[in-house]
């Protein structure tokens, strides 16, 4: 019988980052305990020894001492700077996107997590990932600010409306871990809770094979779904394979530097692409007029993410693109649905209906 | 409020009971006024910061929207306020020389300018209301005609109305304060027998003027 | 043992005129410009607000004893913790020490007859009261569910509770703070008695000077920010809402630009109280006067540069985070200096454990824990896992309850005889200090563990993690003890006012300072019967004489004094 199972004092260490994190955490704890004991002992010792009426010698009291003050300034300062340096190094590492990682797209909404895999598997309040695999979450909120928080992985990052945030981690231990919202987001904030299922690689492969989880049948891959949006909105009419007078080509632009009309440059990172889809006139590519209509209000966050993935897939040719190891192989191919008749149902339920639902949700929330 | 003079001189200004002498009282008042102006700077500062961020973010749009504002009326208002700043400085000068009539005249001119400013501002606001540029339910921005994102237009006009509105409120308070000061001077009220009250009002008025000096180029004179 | 000895001086049989009995009409209280009477008005106000805020906290703690909540709905629970935060922060912690003790003491400590602007002072109380009424109306008629931080866009576009009304109230209460801050700055600069130079100022006055600087620089920013949220709700102006082209994170920057320094508004005056109490009951000069005074100013200055440590994970850049982290470590240093200097003040002193001293020692203990747990949150990496959890809640309460409220209570006990001319029951006083210390740790220590385990703050239910219940139940039990501890002073302090046989002498503690040595208890309306002139340094106590007095009475040999031939070193 392990007392710590019933009364845990520390969360599980289930990610690559957890051990290093706990090392800093417990180092600070030791420092804190030592200093607390030091101050308590000092206060008690002085208070008892120099209590009124005691026989302790009170001659030559010290009222100020630059030496003592220097020690009192420098010791905390040096220890503090040490912790600062150590924790900063770890933080910089944590915030770096791994070279190769499996991408998960997260949409936070009042009051649920909506997660989507590259291969089209969608989950709500659940996330299945393989062990020992770097994961990068690209997150955006559809309404208020949320925070994606997985205590066992020691990771947390805000999910903000209107901009993408990113968070990477690698799970190291199969199991079920809490996935919480840590930023107050309204009435059911405390129920915006889900679980991350970390699976062994073979279990994960089987899970993928079985079409993902049982609640949300798998739809088209991110890229394929993006292509559907691209075709539905007829983006290709202006954005062709080469720059035309109507619009620049979008092939190969992902993460490239773009020259803008005002002479500055911008990196075509997801945030810029999102802005250029929704509000294209804000930062126009040099040489183009305000011809493109704004798609703000016409696309859901999910569709924008899919479009960006589609644009990105058209840039993954030789240099920038490393193949996505855990997305559907060959980014353009649709995975074969297991039961063809279900595919149409799915398309109906999760293609358009899912979108309307989320839009309605946003409306109701107002 | 009990005020009592420590000296027998009937011309000496009143010293409140918490002060030792008139010098201490004057210095305290002026320091208090400056501390208050610091809070005012921070108050407007937050708005200027917000403005700068969005101006930087939506530069092109802000250029389009600013054409809606009438820079001629704004320019006249700038002149009016600068003139009033000069006259309020004159008023302090005459207060020090104890020239009551000239002081009242200078303050009266300041008051006139302040009213003039508000009237011109009201004309400007009226036009905006007419063109549905006030950011409530009736707000309209014809993006097809002028370009720019309607929501950023809303943001621009929100900032315009909140910043010039807050400034206008300060002008209004200035009018009340200057009016009250003139009333006290005309009545030869004991608290007014030295120049410090006029100096305090002057400091406030210069601040109000200064805010406009920043508002005018930021909103009316945006370069492409 | 000690305070009683000091009380041997027979109280003056004739009831003298003082600020309390100068006039008895209601109008003489409601239209008073006497800083002491305004302090009493504020004391009544903040006490009412404190118990209202505690009531909301009691509901929160009761709900959390079960993983599925007890009686409240999610909505009501959210309104409860918001009410607790709004009331406690804006209407208790921010005004408590400055508006009650500061109002009462600053003119007395510097030898002035009143604050520089007495009518402004009264206006600040009225503005505060009106804003409190507005906010309470909003909280009762519908409530607010956004949390006291009012993060946009939840507060601007999504919440359909009484956010606007409450924010208008908070906007107004900001002006009350500003009026007090301007008043204190002008008073401390210009109204000091002859001989009261800057470095002869009591440290309490220094800490208030630093606080006032923060108030006048920070409060206007948050006032206008909160007002813009009201405009956003009314006109949908879009400054903080991404749907309308705004930036929700901008709100956080503006909010924390004030609200981080605001924790120093709450704790700096508390530190000032501790400096006064520790020196008095150690009967010696403060250790390192200049370092303690300047550390207050350093906290005020650096405190304005660390707001970003509330936003490490809210999409600021890595570099931005690192800079804020570095500055946050720097701001810890002056606080550390203060803690050690207070401790060393007892060195070769003559320490007596009166009620205010026990509160002060409890403050040091809790503030140390509060400060050290701040290191986890200043360190950008450890903060990632702990931000937004109960760890923050615990840290904040250690600094604010363990720090500000204990110091406030210590100060109230210390200056109670001066304010009301009555002695309270010393036994109950000491008992309450110890009950509060125990109950406080019992309540908030488990929350550190909860936070590390990953319990997010503002969660109503946690049925998915039943292992957290033990700590929640422990915390709730502790809060019951804490509540009893807080109720005790309310009773025995009120009782002390009603009794007749406990008249306090002018200086029951034998303390130094103009308010003790040059004024009666309670003071007369204009504070001093004659203009005080300052010649000696503050805290010019004699610990050897103090101890020898006790030893003589007990028939013990006296301890030796310095050999006058030998060179005094320090």
Short mmCIF file of N, CA and C in Angstrom, two decimals, chain A residues 7-11 17 21-22 24-26 29 32 35-36 39-40 42-43 46-47 50-55 58-63 66 68-69 72-73 77 80-81 84 87-88 90-91 94-95 110 143-145 149 151 154 156-158 160-161 163 165 178 180-181 183-184 186-187 189-191 193 296 365-366, chain C residues 2 6 74 78 81 145-146 151-154 158 242-243 247 252 284-288 291 313-316 322 325-326 329-330 337 340-341 343 346 348-353 365 372 376 379-382 384-387 389 452-454 457-461 463-464 467 470-471 544 546-547 550-551 560-563 566:
data_model
loop_
_atom_site.label_atom_id
_atom_site.label_comp_id
_atom_site.label_asym_id
_atom_site.label_seq_id
_atom_site.Cartn_x
_atom_site.Cartn_y
_atom_site.Cartn_z
N UNK A 7 -2.43 9.73 -1.11
CA UNK A 7 -2.16 11.12 -0.79
C UNK A 7 -0.92 11.59 -1.55
N UNK A 8 -1.07 11.85 -2.82
CA UNK A 8 0.11 12.21 -3.60
C UNK A 8 0.65 13.57 -3.15
N UNK A 9 1.96 13.73 -3.20
CA UNK A 9 2.54 15.05 -2.93
C UNK A 9 3.16 15.63 -4.19
N UNK A 10 3.23 14.82 -5.24
CA UNK A 10 3.79 15.32 -6.49
C UNK A 10 3.03 14.68 -7.63
N UNK A 11 2.84 15.42 -8.70
CA UNK A 11 2.18 14.81 -9.86
C UNK A 11 3.10 13.82 -10.54
N UNK A 17 10.13 16.32 -20.14
CA UNK A 17 10.44 17.55 -19.44
C UNK A 17 10.26 17.41 -17.93
N UNK A 21 12.18 19.40 -14.83
CA UNK A 21 11.34 20.38 -14.15
C UNK A 21 11.36 20.13 -12.64
N UNK A 22 11.13 18.89 -12.27
CA UNK A 22 11.06 18.58 -10.84
C UNK A 22 12.39 18.83 -10.15
N UNK A 24 14.43 21.28 -10.77
CA UNK A 24 14.44 22.70 -10.39
C UNK A 24 13.46 22.94 -9.26
N UNK A 25 12.29 22.34 -9.40
CA UNK A 25 11.25 22.55 -8.38
C UNK A 25 11.76 22.16 -7.00
N UNK A 26 12.34 20.98 -6.91
CA UNK A 26 12.77 20.51 -5.58
C UNK A 26 14.03 21.24 -5.11
N UNK A 29 12.69 24.16 -3.64
CA UNK A 29 12.05 23.77 -2.39
C UNK A 29 13.08 23.63 -1.28
N UNK A 32 14.18 26.97 -0.28
CA UNK A 32 13.11 27.65 0.46
C UNK A 32 13.04 27.11 1.89
N UNK A 35 16.04 28.37 3.89
CA UNK A 35 15.91 29.78 4.27
C UNK A 35 14.80 29.98 5.30
N UNK A 36 13.70 29.24 5.14
CA UNK A 36 12.63 29.37 6.12
C UNK A 36 13.14 28.97 7.49
N UNK A 39 15.49 31.65 8.87
CA UNK A 39 14.82 32.85 9.40
C UNK A 39 14.08 32.51 10.69
N UNK A 40 13.36 31.38 10.69
CA UNK A 40 12.62 30.99 11.90
C UNK A 40 13.59 30.83 13.06
N UNK A 42 16.60 32.08 13.40
CA UNK A 42 17.17 33.38 13.76
C UNK A 42 16.20 34.17 14.62
N UNK A 43 14.94 34.23 14.16
CA UNK A 43 13.93 34.99 14.89
C UNK A 43 13.74 34.40 16.29
N UNK A 46 16.95 34.89 18.54
CA UNK A 46 17.11 36.27 19.00
C UNK A 46 16.01 36.64 19.98
N UNK A 47 14.78 36.22 19.65
CA UNK A 47 13.65 36.60 20.52
C UNK A 47 13.80 35.98 21.90
N UNK A 50 17.21 37.44 23.73
CA UNK A 50 17.13 38.84 24.12
C UNK A 50 15.76 39.21 24.63
N UNK A 51 15.03 38.20 25.18
CA UNK A 51 13.72 38.54 25.75
C UNK A 51 13.95 39.49 26.91
N UNK A 52 12.96 40.30 27.12
CA UNK A 52 13.07 41.35 28.13
C UNK A 52 13.41 40.74 29.48
N UNK A 53 14.45 41.25 30.13
CA UNK A 53 14.81 40.79 31.46
C UNK A 53 15.83 39.66 31.46
N UNK A 54 16.18 39.11 30.28
CA UNK A 54 17.18 38.05 30.26
C UNK A 54 18.55 38.65 30.55
N UNK A 55 19.46 37.77 30.94
CA UNK A 55 20.76 38.28 31.37
C UNK A 55 21.73 38.45 30.21
N UNK A 58 23.97 42.99 26.36
CA UNK A 58 23.38 43.83 25.32
C UNK A 58 24.27 45.02 24.99
N UNK A 59 25.54 44.94 25.40
CA UNK A 59 26.41 46.08 25.10
C UNK A 59 26.76 46.11 23.61
N UNK A 60 27.11 47.27 23.15
CA UNK A 60 27.57 47.51 21.77
C UNK A 60 26.60 46.95 20.73
N UNK A 61 25.35 47.43 20.76
CA UNK A 61 24.41 46.95 19.73
C UNK A 61 24.85 47.46 18.35
N UNK A 62 24.57 46.67 17.35
CA UNK A 62 24.91 47.06 15.98
C UNK A 62 23.65 47.63 15.32
N UNK A 63 23.75 48.86 14.87
CA UNK A 63 22.59 49.49 14.25
C UNK A 63 22.65 49.48 12.74
N UNK A 66 27.35 47.80 6.86
CA UNK A 66 27.34 47.63 5.41
C UNK A 66 27.78 46.22 5.03
N UNK A 68 27.17 43.34 6.71
CA UNK A 68 26.04 42.42 6.83
C UNK A 68 25.03 42.69 5.71
N UNK A 69 24.75 43.98 5.45
CA UNK A 69 23.78 44.29 4.40
C UNK A 69 24.26 43.78 3.04
N UNK A 72 23.49 40.22 2.93
CA UNK A 72 22.04 40.02 2.80
C UNK A 72 21.55 40.37 1.41
N UNK A 73 22.27 41.26 0.73
CA UNK A 73 21.88 41.60 -0.63
C UNK A 73 22.42 40.57 -1.62
N UNK A 77 20.70 37.54 -4.05
CA UNK A 77 20.83 37.93 -5.46
C UNK A 77 21.51 36.83 -6.26
N UNK A 80 19.35 33.81 -6.48
CA UNK A 80 18.25 34.10 -7.39
C UNK A 80 18.69 34.06 -8.83
N UNK A 81 19.83 34.67 -9.11
CA UNK A 81 20.31 34.68 -10.49
C UNK A 81 20.65 33.26 -10.95
N UNK A 84 17.48 31.71 -11.77
CA UNK A 84 17.01 32.34 -13.01
C UNK A 84 17.68 31.71 -14.23
N UNK A 87 16.50 27.97 -14.68
CA UNK A 87 15.12 27.82 -15.14
C UNK A 87 14.96 28.41 -16.54
N UNK A 88 15.69 29.49 -16.83
CA UNK A 88 15.55 30.09 -18.15
C UNK A 88 16.05 29.14 -19.24
N UNK A 90 16.03 25.95 -19.13
CA UNK A 90 15.04 24.90 -19.31
C UNK A 90 13.84 25.42 -20.08
N UNK A 91 13.46 26.67 -19.79
CA UNK A 91 12.29 27.24 -20.45
C UNK A 91 12.54 27.41 -21.95
N UNK A 94 12.08 24.26 -23.52
CA UNK A 94 10.67 23.87 -23.56
C UNK A 94 9.92 24.60 -24.67
N UNK A 95 10.30 25.86 -24.91
CA UNK A 95 9.56 26.63 -25.90
C UNK A 95 10.04 26.37 -27.32
N UNK A 110 -15.75 27.30 -25.23
CA UNK A 110 -16.50 27.15 -23.99
C UNK A 110 -17.41 25.92 -24.12
N UNK A 143 -13.40 31.41 -28.62
CA UNK A 143 -14.14 32.43 -27.87
C UNK A 143 -13.23 33.15 -26.88
N UNK A 144 -13.20 32.67 -25.63
CA UNK A 144 -12.42 33.38 -24.62
C UNK A 144 -11.05 32.71 -24.48
N UNK A 145 -10.23 33.25 -23.56
CA UNK A 145 -8.91 32.67 -23.36
C UNK A 145 -9.04 31.40 -22.51
N UNK A 149 -3.45 22.68 -20.14
CA UNK A 149 -2.61 22.36 -18.99
C UNK A 149 -2.62 20.85 -18.77
N UNK A 151 -0.81 18.55 -16.22
CA UNK A 151 0.10 18.56 -15.07
C UNK A 151 1.18 17.48 -15.15
N UNK A 154 3.95 18.65 -17.05
CA UNK A 154 4.48 19.95 -16.59
C UNK A 154 4.43 20.97 -17.72
N UNK A 156 1.99 23.91 -19.79
CA UNK A 156 0.79 24.72 -19.82
C UNK A 156 1.03 25.87 -20.79
N UNK A 157 0.01 26.21 -21.56
CA UNK A 157 0.11 27.41 -22.39
C UNK A 157 -1.29 27.93 -22.68
N UNK A 158 -1.39 29.24 -22.77
CA UNK A 158 -2.70 29.82 -23.01
C UNK A 158 -3.16 29.56 -24.44
N UNK A 160 -5.42 31.33 -26.98
CA UNK A 160 -5.91 32.71 -27.08
C UNK A 160 -6.73 32.85 -28.35
N UNK A 161 -7.84 33.56 -28.30
CA UNK A 161 -8.56 33.81 -29.54
C UNK A 161 -7.78 34.78 -30.43
N UNK A 163 -5.12 34.32 -32.29
CA UNK A 163 -3.72 34.06 -32.61
C UNK A 163 -3.38 32.61 -32.26
N UNK A 165 -1.08 29.78 -30.67
CA UNK A 165 0.01 29.54 -29.72
C UNK A 165 0.45 28.09 -29.90
N UNK A 178 -4.52 13.81 -16.84
CA UNK A 178 -5.51 14.89 -16.89
C UNK A 178 -5.06 15.99 -17.85
N UNK A 180 -6.34 19.78 -18.54
CA UNK A 180 -7.25 20.71 -17.88
C UNK A 180 -7.23 22.07 -18.56
N UNK A 181 -8.26 22.85 -18.29
CA UNK A 181 -8.23 24.26 -18.67
C UNK A 181 -7.84 25.04 -17.43
N UNK A 183 -7.29 28.42 -17.27
CA UNK A 183 -7.61 29.86 -17.30
C UNK A 183 -9.12 29.99 -17.23
N UNK A 184 -9.57 30.68 -16.22
CA UNK A 184 -11.01 30.80 -15.98
C UNK A 184 -11.72 31.24 -17.26
N UNK A 186 -15.33 30.92 -17.76
CA UNK A 186 -16.78 31.05 -17.68
C UNK A 186 -17.42 29.95 -16.85
N UNK A 187 -18.74 29.81 -17.02
CA UNK A 187 -19.53 28.99 -16.11
C UNK A 187 -18.94 27.60 -15.87
N UNK A 189 -16.07 26.26 -16.46
CA UNK A 189 -14.61 26.19 -16.51
C UNK A 189 -14.08 24.90 -15.90
N UNK A 190 -14.64 24.52 -14.74
CA UNK A 190 -14.08 23.34 -14.06
C UNK A 190 -14.47 22.04 -14.74
N UNK A 191 -15.32 22.12 -15.74
CA UNK A 191 -15.65 20.87 -16.45
C UNK A 191 -15.00 20.83 -17.83
N UNK A 193 -12.47 19.64 -18.97
CA UNK A 193 -11.45 18.72 -18.52
C UNK A 193 -11.45 17.52 -19.43
N UNK A 296 -13.09 36.87 -43.06
CA UNK A 296 -13.44 36.91 -41.64
C UNK A 296 -14.93 36.66 -41.48
N UNK A 365 -22.84 31.97 -27.01
CA UNK A 365 -22.03 32.41 -25.88
C UNK A 365 -22.13 33.90 -25.67
N UNK A 366 -22.48 34.61 -26.75
CA UNK A 366 -22.51 36.07 -26.59
C UNK A 366 -23.68 36.53 -25.77
N UNK C 2 4.28 42.21 29.97
CA UNK C 2 4.99 43.47 29.82
C UNK C 2 4.06 44.66 29.76
N UNK C 6 3.56 48.43 32.04
CA UNK C 6 3.57 49.79 31.53
C UNK C 6 2.30 50.54 31.91
N UNK C 74 -22.45 25.94 -10.64
CA UNK C 74 -21.20 26.49 -11.18
C UNK C 74 -21.26 28.01 -11.20
N UNK C 78 -18.83 30.58 -9.23
CA UNK C 78 -17.97 31.56 -9.90
C UNK C 78 -18.21 32.96 -9.36
N UNK C 81 -16.40 33.30 -5.82
CA UNK C 81 -14.95 33.58 -5.74
C UNK C 81 -14.63 34.95 -6.34
N UNK C 145 -19.08 36.85 -12.73
CA UNK C 145 -18.49 35.51 -12.74
C UNK C 145 -17.13 35.47 -13.44
N UNK C 146 -16.47 36.61 -13.58
CA UNK C 146 -15.25 36.61 -14.39
C UNK C 146 -13.98 36.43 -13.57
N UNK C 151 -10.38 39.16 -17.03
CA UNK C 151 -9.70 38.95 -18.31
C UNK C 151 -10.67 39.09 -19.47
N UNK C 152 -10.24 39.84 -20.49
CA UNK C 152 -11.01 39.92 -21.72
C UNK C 152 -10.62 38.72 -22.59
N UNK C 153 -11.43 38.28 -23.52
CA UNK C 153 -12.77 38.77 -23.85
C UNK C 153 -13.89 38.17 -22.99
N UNK C 154 -13.54 37.35 -21.98
CA UNK C 154 -14.61 36.81 -21.14
C UNK C 154 -15.41 37.94 -20.51
N UNK C 158 -18.32 38.05 -23.39
CA UNK C 158 -18.96 36.75 -23.15
C UNK C 158 -19.77 36.67 -21.88
N UNK C 242 -10.63 40.09 -29.85
CA UNK C 242 -10.10 39.73 -31.16
C UNK C 242 -11.15 39.68 -32.25
N UNK C 243 -12.38 39.34 -31.91
CA UNK C 243 -13.43 39.32 -32.94
C UNK C 243 -13.59 40.70 -33.56
N UNK C 247 -6.98 43.16 -29.11
CA UNK C 247 -5.98 42.22 -28.61
C UNK C 247 -6.28 41.91 -27.14
N UNK C 252 -4.29 42.26 -20.48
CA UNK C 252 -3.49 41.69 -19.39
C UNK C 252 -2.29 42.58 -19.07
N UNK C 284 14.84 48.75 20.55
CA UNK C 284 16.10 49.25 20.01
C UNK C 284 15.88 49.78 18.60
N UNK C 285 16.93 50.45 18.12
CA UNK C 285 16.83 51.00 16.76
C UNK C 285 16.69 49.89 15.74
N UNK C 286 16.06 50.22 14.64
CA UNK C 286 15.98 49.26 13.55
C UNK C 286 17.39 48.97 13.07
N UNK C 287 17.58 47.75 12.62
CA UNK C 287 18.86 47.40 12.02
C UNK C 287 18.87 47.92 10.58
N UNK C 288 19.85 48.77 10.25
CA UNK C 288 19.99 49.24 8.87
C UNK C 288 18.84 50.11 8.39
N UNK C 291 18.81 51.04 4.73
CA UNK C 291 18.54 49.92 3.82
C UNK C 291 17.05 49.60 3.82
N UNK C 313 2.94 32.41 -19.83
CA UNK C 313 2.38 31.45 -20.79
C UNK C 313 1.22 32.05 -21.57
N UNK C 314 1.15 33.40 -21.61
CA UNK C 314 0.01 33.96 -22.34
C UNK C 314 0.45 34.51 -23.67
N UNK C 315 1.39 33.86 -24.31
CA UNK C 315 1.81 34.14 -25.68
C UNK C 315 2.74 35.32 -25.80
N UNK C 316 3.43 35.71 -24.72
CA UNK C 316 4.50 36.69 -24.92
C UNK C 316 5.74 35.96 -25.44
N UNK C 322 11.93 36.07 -20.40
CA UNK C 322 13.20 35.99 -19.68
C UNK C 322 13.51 37.32 -18.98
N UNK C 325 11.40 37.66 -16.00
CA UNK C 325 11.84 36.73 -14.97
C UNK C 325 13.03 37.30 -14.21
N UNK C 326 13.99 37.83 -14.97
CA UNK C 326 15.19 38.41 -14.35
C UNK C 326 14.80 39.53 -13.39
N UNK C 329 13.32 38.37 -10.14
CA UNK C 329 14.29 37.94 -9.13
C UNK C 329 14.91 39.15 -8.44
N UNK C 330 15.11 40.24 -9.21
CA UNK C 330 15.70 41.43 -8.59
C UNK C 330 14.78 42.02 -7.53
N UNK C 337 16.07 41.78 2.14
CA UNK C 337 16.80 42.71 3.01
C UNK C 337 15.94 43.09 4.20
N UNK C 340 15.52 40.20 6.86
CA UNK C 340 16.69 39.97 7.71
C UNK C 340 16.93 41.16 8.63
N UNK C 341 16.67 42.37 8.14
CA UNK C 341 16.88 43.53 9.01
C UNK C 341 15.90 43.55 10.17
N UNK C 343 14.64 40.87 11.55
CA UNK C 343 15.10 39.82 12.48
C UNK C 343 16.27 40.33 13.30
N UNK C 346 16.15 42.48 16.62
CA UNK C 346 16.00 41.93 17.98
C UNK C 346 17.36 41.67 18.64
N UNK C 348 20.46 41.98 20.54
CA UNK C 348 20.84 42.85 21.66
C UNK C 348 19.74 43.86 21.98
N UNK C 349 18.52 43.46 21.71
CA UNK C 349 17.40 44.29 22.12
C UNK C 349 16.80 43.75 23.40
N UNK C 350 15.60 44.20 23.70
CA UNK C 350 14.92 43.73 24.90
C UNK C 350 13.51 43.36 24.46
N UNK C 351 13.36 42.08 24.09
CA UNK C 351 12.18 41.66 23.34
C UNK C 351 11.02 41.33 24.27
N UNK C 352 9.87 41.92 24.06
CA UNK C 352 8.69 41.52 24.83
C UNK C 352 7.60 41.06 23.87
N UNK C 353 6.89 40.02 24.32
CA UNK C 353 5.94 39.36 23.43
C UNK C 353 4.54 39.88 23.65
N UNK C 365 7.26 35.20 9.71
CA UNK C 365 7.25 33.78 9.32
C UNK C 365 6.46 33.55 8.04
N UNK C 372 9.36 33.24 -0.42
CA UNK C 372 10.17 32.17 -1.02
C UNK C 372 9.38 31.37 -2.04
N UNK C 376 9.40 30.23 -7.09
CA UNK C 376 8.91 29.25 -8.08
C UNK C 376 8.20 29.97 -9.22
N UNK C 379 10.72 32.22 -11.36
CA UNK C 379 11.48 31.37 -12.28
C UNK C 379 10.55 30.95 -13.41
N UNK C 380 10.89 31.34 -14.60
CA UNK C 380 9.94 31.23 -15.71
C UNK C 380 9.57 29.78 -15.99
N UNK C 381 10.50 28.86 -15.77
CA UNK C 381 10.22 27.46 -16.10
C UNK C 381 9.28 26.83 -15.09
N UNK C 382 9.58 27.01 -13.80
CA UNK C 382 8.72 26.39 -12.80
C UNK C 382 7.33 27.02 -12.84
N UNK C 384 5.58 27.71 -15.37
CA UNK C 384 4.75 27.15 -16.43
C UNK C 384 3.73 26.15 -15.87
N UNK C 385 4.22 25.30 -14.97
CA UNK C 385 3.34 24.26 -14.43
C UNK C 385 2.46 24.80 -13.30
N UNK C 386 2.93 25.86 -12.61
CA UNK C 386 2.24 26.28 -11.39
C UNK C 386 1.28 27.44 -11.63
N UNK C 387 1.46 28.17 -12.72
CA UNK C 387 0.61 29.34 -12.92
C UNK C 387 -0.83 28.89 -13.18
N UNK C 389 -2.76 27.76 -10.96
CA UNK C 389 -3.16 26.65 -10.08
C UNK C 389 -3.30 27.16 -8.64
N UNK C 452 0.77 22.10 -6.89
CA UNK C 452 1.83 21.32 -7.54
C UNK C 452 1.23 20.07 -8.19
N UNK C 453 0.18 19.53 -7.55
CA UNK C 453 -0.47 18.36 -8.15
C UNK C 453 -1.26 18.73 -9.40
N UNK C 454 -1.55 20.01 -9.58
CA UNK C 454 -2.20 20.43 -10.81
C UNK C 454 -3.64 20.87 -10.67
N UNK C 457 -6.85 26.88 -10.31
CA UNK C 457 -7.66 27.76 -9.48
C UNK C 457 -9.01 27.97 -10.15
N UNK C 458 -9.98 28.43 -9.37
CA UNK C 458 -11.32 28.74 -9.86
C UNK C 458 -12.05 27.51 -10.38
N UNK C 459 -11.63 26.31 -9.93
CA UNK C 459 -12.39 25.10 -10.26
C UNK C 459 -13.43 24.86 -9.20
N UNK C 460 -14.62 24.58 -9.64
CA UNK C 460 -15.70 24.31 -8.70
C UNK C 460 -15.73 22.83 -8.35
N UNK C 461 -15.51 21.98 -9.34
CA UNK C 461 -15.57 20.53 -9.11
C UNK C 461 -14.25 19.89 -9.52
N UNK C 463 -14.14 16.08 -9.65
CA UNK C 463 -14.48 14.66 -9.52
C UNK C 463 -13.54 13.76 -10.32
N UNK C 464 -12.84 14.36 -11.27
CA UNK C 464 -11.88 13.58 -12.06
C UNK C 464 -10.58 13.39 -11.31
N UNK C 467 -8.24 12.31 -5.56
CA UNK C 467 -7.12 12.32 -4.61
C UNK C 467 -6.85 13.72 -4.07
N UNK C 470 -8.55 15.23 0.02
CA UNK C 470 -7.94 15.29 1.35
C UNK C 470 -7.41 16.69 1.62
N UNK C 471 -6.69 17.23 0.65
CA UNK C 471 -6.09 18.55 0.87
C UNK C 471 -7.15 19.64 0.95
N UNK C 544 19.00 48.32 27.30
CA UNK C 544 19.63 47.91 28.55
C UNK C 544 18.82 48.44 29.74
N UNK C 546 15.72 49.18 29.66
CA UNK C 546 14.43 48.49 29.64
C UNK C 546 14.51 47.14 30.34
N UNK C 547 15.58 46.39 30.02
CA UNK C 547 15.73 45.09 30.64
C UNK C 547 16.07 45.23 32.12
N UNK C 550 13.15 45.63 34.45
CA UNK C 550 12.48 44.38 34.81
C UNK C 550 13.33 43.62 35.81
N UNK C 551 14.63 43.61 35.60
CA UNK C 551 15.51 42.84 36.48
C UNK C 551 15.52 43.44 37.89
N UNK C 560 25.36 44.81 32.41
CA UNK C 560 26.27 45.96 32.34
C UNK C 560 25.98 46.87 31.15
N UNK C 561 26.38 48.12 31.30
CA UNK C 561 26.35 49.08 30.19
C UNK C 561 27.71 49.13 29.53
N UNK C 562 27.78 49.86 28.42
CA UNK C 562 29.07 50.02 27.75
C UNK C 562 30.05 50.72 28.67
N UNK C 563 31.29 50.32 28.55
CA UNK C 563 32.37 51.03 29.21
C UNK C 563 32.58 52.33 28.45
N UNK C 566 35.69 52.69 26.36
CA UNK C 566 35.93 51.83 25.20
C UNK C 566 35.23 52.41 23.98
#
